mmCIF file of C-alpha atoms in Angstrom:
data_model
loop_
_atom_site.group_PDB
_atom_site.id
_atom_site.type_symbol
_atom_site.label_atom_id
_atom_site.label_comp_id
_atom_site.label_asym_id
_atom_site.label_seq_id
_atom_site.Cartn_x
_atom_site.Cartn_y
_atom_site.Cartn_z
ATOM 1 C CA MET A 1 -64.558 -5.225 162.221
ATOM 2 C CA THR A 2 -65.755 -2.167 160.357
ATOM 3 C CA GLU A 3 -66.113 -1.598 156.629
ATOM 4 C CA TYR A 4 -65.205 1.864 155.281
ATOM 5 C CA THR A 5 -65.490 3.449 151.957
ATOM 6 C CA VAL A 6 -62.539 4.440 150.243
ATOM 7 C CA GLU A 7 -62.919 6.577 147.237
ATOM 8 C CA PHE A 8 -60.058 7.569 145.068
ATOM 9 C CA VAL A 9 -60.516 11.326 143.827
ATOM 10 C CA GLY A 10 -60.781 11.863 139.972
ATOM 11 C CA THR A 11 -61.107 8.110 139.141
ATOM 12 C CA GLY A 12 -64.729 7.131 140.041
ATOM 13 C CA GLU A 13 -63.218 4.174 141.769
ATOM 14 C CA THR A 14 -64.540 3.089 145.465
ATOM 15 C CA ILE A 15 -63.819 0.215 147.458
ATOM 16 C CA GLU A 16 -64.987 -1.092 150.729
ATOM 17 C CA VAL A 17 -61.904 -1.836 153.068
ATOM 18 C CA SER A 18 -62.047 -3.208 156.522
ATOM 19 C CA ASP A 19 -60.372 -1.667 159.628
ATOM 20 C CA THR A 20 -58.208 -5.069 159.681
ATOM 21 C CA GLU A 21 -56.637 -4.821 156.118
ATOM 22 C CA THR A 22 -54.691 -2.483 154.451
ATOM 23 C CA ILE A 23 -55.902 -0.213 151.605
ATOM 24 C CA LEU A 24 -53.912 -1.762 148.899
ATOM 25 C CA GLN A 25 -55.129 -5.592 149.398
ATOM 26 C CA PRO A 26 -58.875 -5.007 148.224
ATOM 27 C CA CYS A 27 -57.160 -2.483 145.422
ATOM 28 C CA ILE A 28 -55.439 -5.448 144.154
ATOM 29 C CA GLU A 29 -58.495 -7.812 144.574
ATOM 30 C CA GLU A 30 -60.847 -5.427 142.745
ATOM 31 C CA GLY A 31 -58.167 -4.844 139.890
ATOM 32 C CA ILE A 32 -57.789 -1.198 140.568
ATOM 33 C CA ALA A 33 -54.410 -0.113 139.373
ATOM 34 C CA GLN A 34 -52.808 1.137 142.537
ATOM 35 C CA GLU A 35 -48.933 1.094 142.205
ATOM 36 C CA TYR A 36 -46.918 -0.641 144.739
ATOM 37 C CA SER A 37 -43.503 -2.138 145.163
ATOM 38 C CA CYS A 38 -41.844 -3.150 148.371
ATOM 39 C CA ARG A 39 -45.092 -3.539 150.469
ATOM 40 C CA VAL A 40 -43.293 -2.869 153.610
ATOM 41 C CA GLY A 41 -43.851 0.788 153.963
ATOM 42 C CA MET A 42 -40.347 1.941 152.461
ATOM 43 C CA CYS A 43 -40.644 2.678 148.877
ATOM 44 C CA LEU A 44 -43.260 5.208 148.618
ATOM 45 C CA ALA A 45 -44.479 3.726 145.453
ATOM 46 C CA CYS A 46 -48.154 3.163 146.845
ATOM 47 C CA SER A 47 -48.491 6.804 148.417
ATOM 48 C CA ALA A 48 -51.553 8.700 148.096
ATOM 49 C CA GLU A 49 -52.672 12.047 149.724
ATOM 50 C CA ILE A 50 -55.147 11.991 152.101
ATOM 51 C CA VAL A 51 -57.921 14.433 150.973
ATOM 52 C CA GLU A 52 -60.499 13.185 153.451
ATOM 53 C CA GLY A 53 -60.569 10.588 156.464
ATOM 54 C CA GLU A 54 -58.094 9.218 158.594
ATOM 55 C CA VAL A 55 -55.967 6.256 158.511
ATOM 56 C CA THR A 56 -53.381 4.245 160.815
ATOM 57 C CA GLN A 57 -50.143 3.465 159.660
ATOM 58 C CA PRO A 58 -47.683 2.769 162.233
ATOM 59 C CA ALA A 59 -45.541 0.718 160.103
ATOM 60 C CA ALA A 60 -45.010 3.217 157.449
ATOM 61 C CA ARG A 61 -41.447 3.926 157.863
ATOM 62 C CA GLY A 62 -40.880 5.909 154.593
ATOM 63 C CA LEU A 63 -42.719 8.715 155.961
ATOM 64 C CA THR A 64 -42.011 11.271 158.454
ATOM 65 C CA ASP A 65 -44.552 12.065 161.491
ATOM 66 C CA GLU A 66 -46.080 14.999 159.561
ATOM 67 C CA GLU A 67 -46.151 13.309 156.167
ATOM 68 C CA ALA A 68 -48.070 10.482 157.809
ATOM 69 C CA GLU A 69 -50.799 13.066 158.339
ATOM 70 C CA GLU A 70 -51.162 14.081 155.069
ATOM 71 C CA PHE A 71 -50.326 11.063 153.145
ATOM 72 C CA ALA A 72 -51.273 7.270 153.158
ATOM 73 C CA LEU A 73 -48.857 4.543 152.104
ATOM 74 C CA THR A 74 -51.745 1.984 150.745
ATOM 75 C CA CYS A 75 -49.449 -0.954 151.576
ATOM 76 C CA MET A 76 -49.663 -0.384 155.155
ATOM 77 C CA ALA A 77 -52.569 2.143 155.691
ATOM 78 C CA ARG A 78 -55.519 0.696 157.475
ATOM 79 C CA PRO A 79 -58.714 3.168 157.346
ATOM 80 C CA GLN A 80 -60.245 4.469 160.676
ATOM 81 C CA SER A 81 -62.939 6.373 158.684
ATOM 82 C CA ASP A 82 -64.441 6.803 154.906
ATOM 83 C CA LEU A 83 -61.590 8.083 153.049
ATOM 84 C CA LYS A 84 -61.033 10.255 150.054
ATOM 85 C CA LEU A 85 -57.486 9.597 148.597
ATOM 86 C CA ASP A 86 -55.810 10.916 145.543
ATOM 87 C CA ARG A 87 -53.467 8.284 144.008
ATOM 88 C CA GLY A 88 -49.871 9.185 142.777
ATOM 89 C CA LYS A 89 -49.304 12.172 145.215
ATOM 90 C CA TYR A 90 -46.174 11.977 146.823
ATOM 91 C CA PRO A 91 -45.060 13.631 150.093
ATOM 92 C CA PRO A 92 -42.408 16.351 149.882
ATOM 93 C CA SER A 93 -39.379 14.574 150.821
ATOM 94 C CA ILE A 94 -39.663 12.211 147.895
ATOM 95 C CA GLU A 95 -40.246 15.011 145.397
ATOM 96 C CA GLU A 96 -37.012 16.828 146.859
ATOM 97 C CA ASP A 97 -35.020 13.456 146.492
ATOM 98 C CA ALA A 98 -36.276 13.186 142.908
ATOM 99 C CA ASP A 99 -35.372 16.715 142.207
ATOM 100 C CA ALA A 100 -31.800 16.084 143.815
ATOM 101 C CA GLY A 101 -31.106 12.708 141.881
ATOM 102 C CA SER A 102 -32.235 14.139 138.569
ATOM 103 C CA GLY A 103 -29.598 16.789 138.525
ATOM 104 C CA GLY A 104 -32.087 19.418 137.582
ATOM 105 C CA PRO A 105 -31.508 22.330 135.554
ATOM 106 C CA ALA A 106 -28.254 23.368 137.189
ATOM 107 C CA ALA A 107 -26.550 20.139 136.576
ATOM 108 C CA ALA A 108 -27.597 20.490 132.726
ATOM 109 C CA ALA A 109 -26.003 23.953 132.516
ATOM 110 C CA ASP A 110 -22.767 22.575 134.024
ATOM 111 C CA ASP A 111 -22.408 19.961 131.230
ATOM 112 C CA ASP A 112 -21.588 22.874 128.537
#
């Protein structure tokens, strides 16, 4: 078992995470306000951008293969090196889904 340092950029928060546990678990234990919901890699609430380092997250079904290179689902991701994560950053696919679901400016104009 290897311990890695996980730093959350812009917050000053740092935790130690074993390569056998998810990043979310020590966040909960340490009282770090990491968002989460489903805890099974589908909802993307716990998404964080990988600024530096590597994770393994084979069960992160909510991410495409390309997104899994740049984003970690902290409920599934296990560190493979020291990490820097930017919490609250979401992959492009979820941002596009949010824009489509909101109706956007064009939908508001159609209501006139």
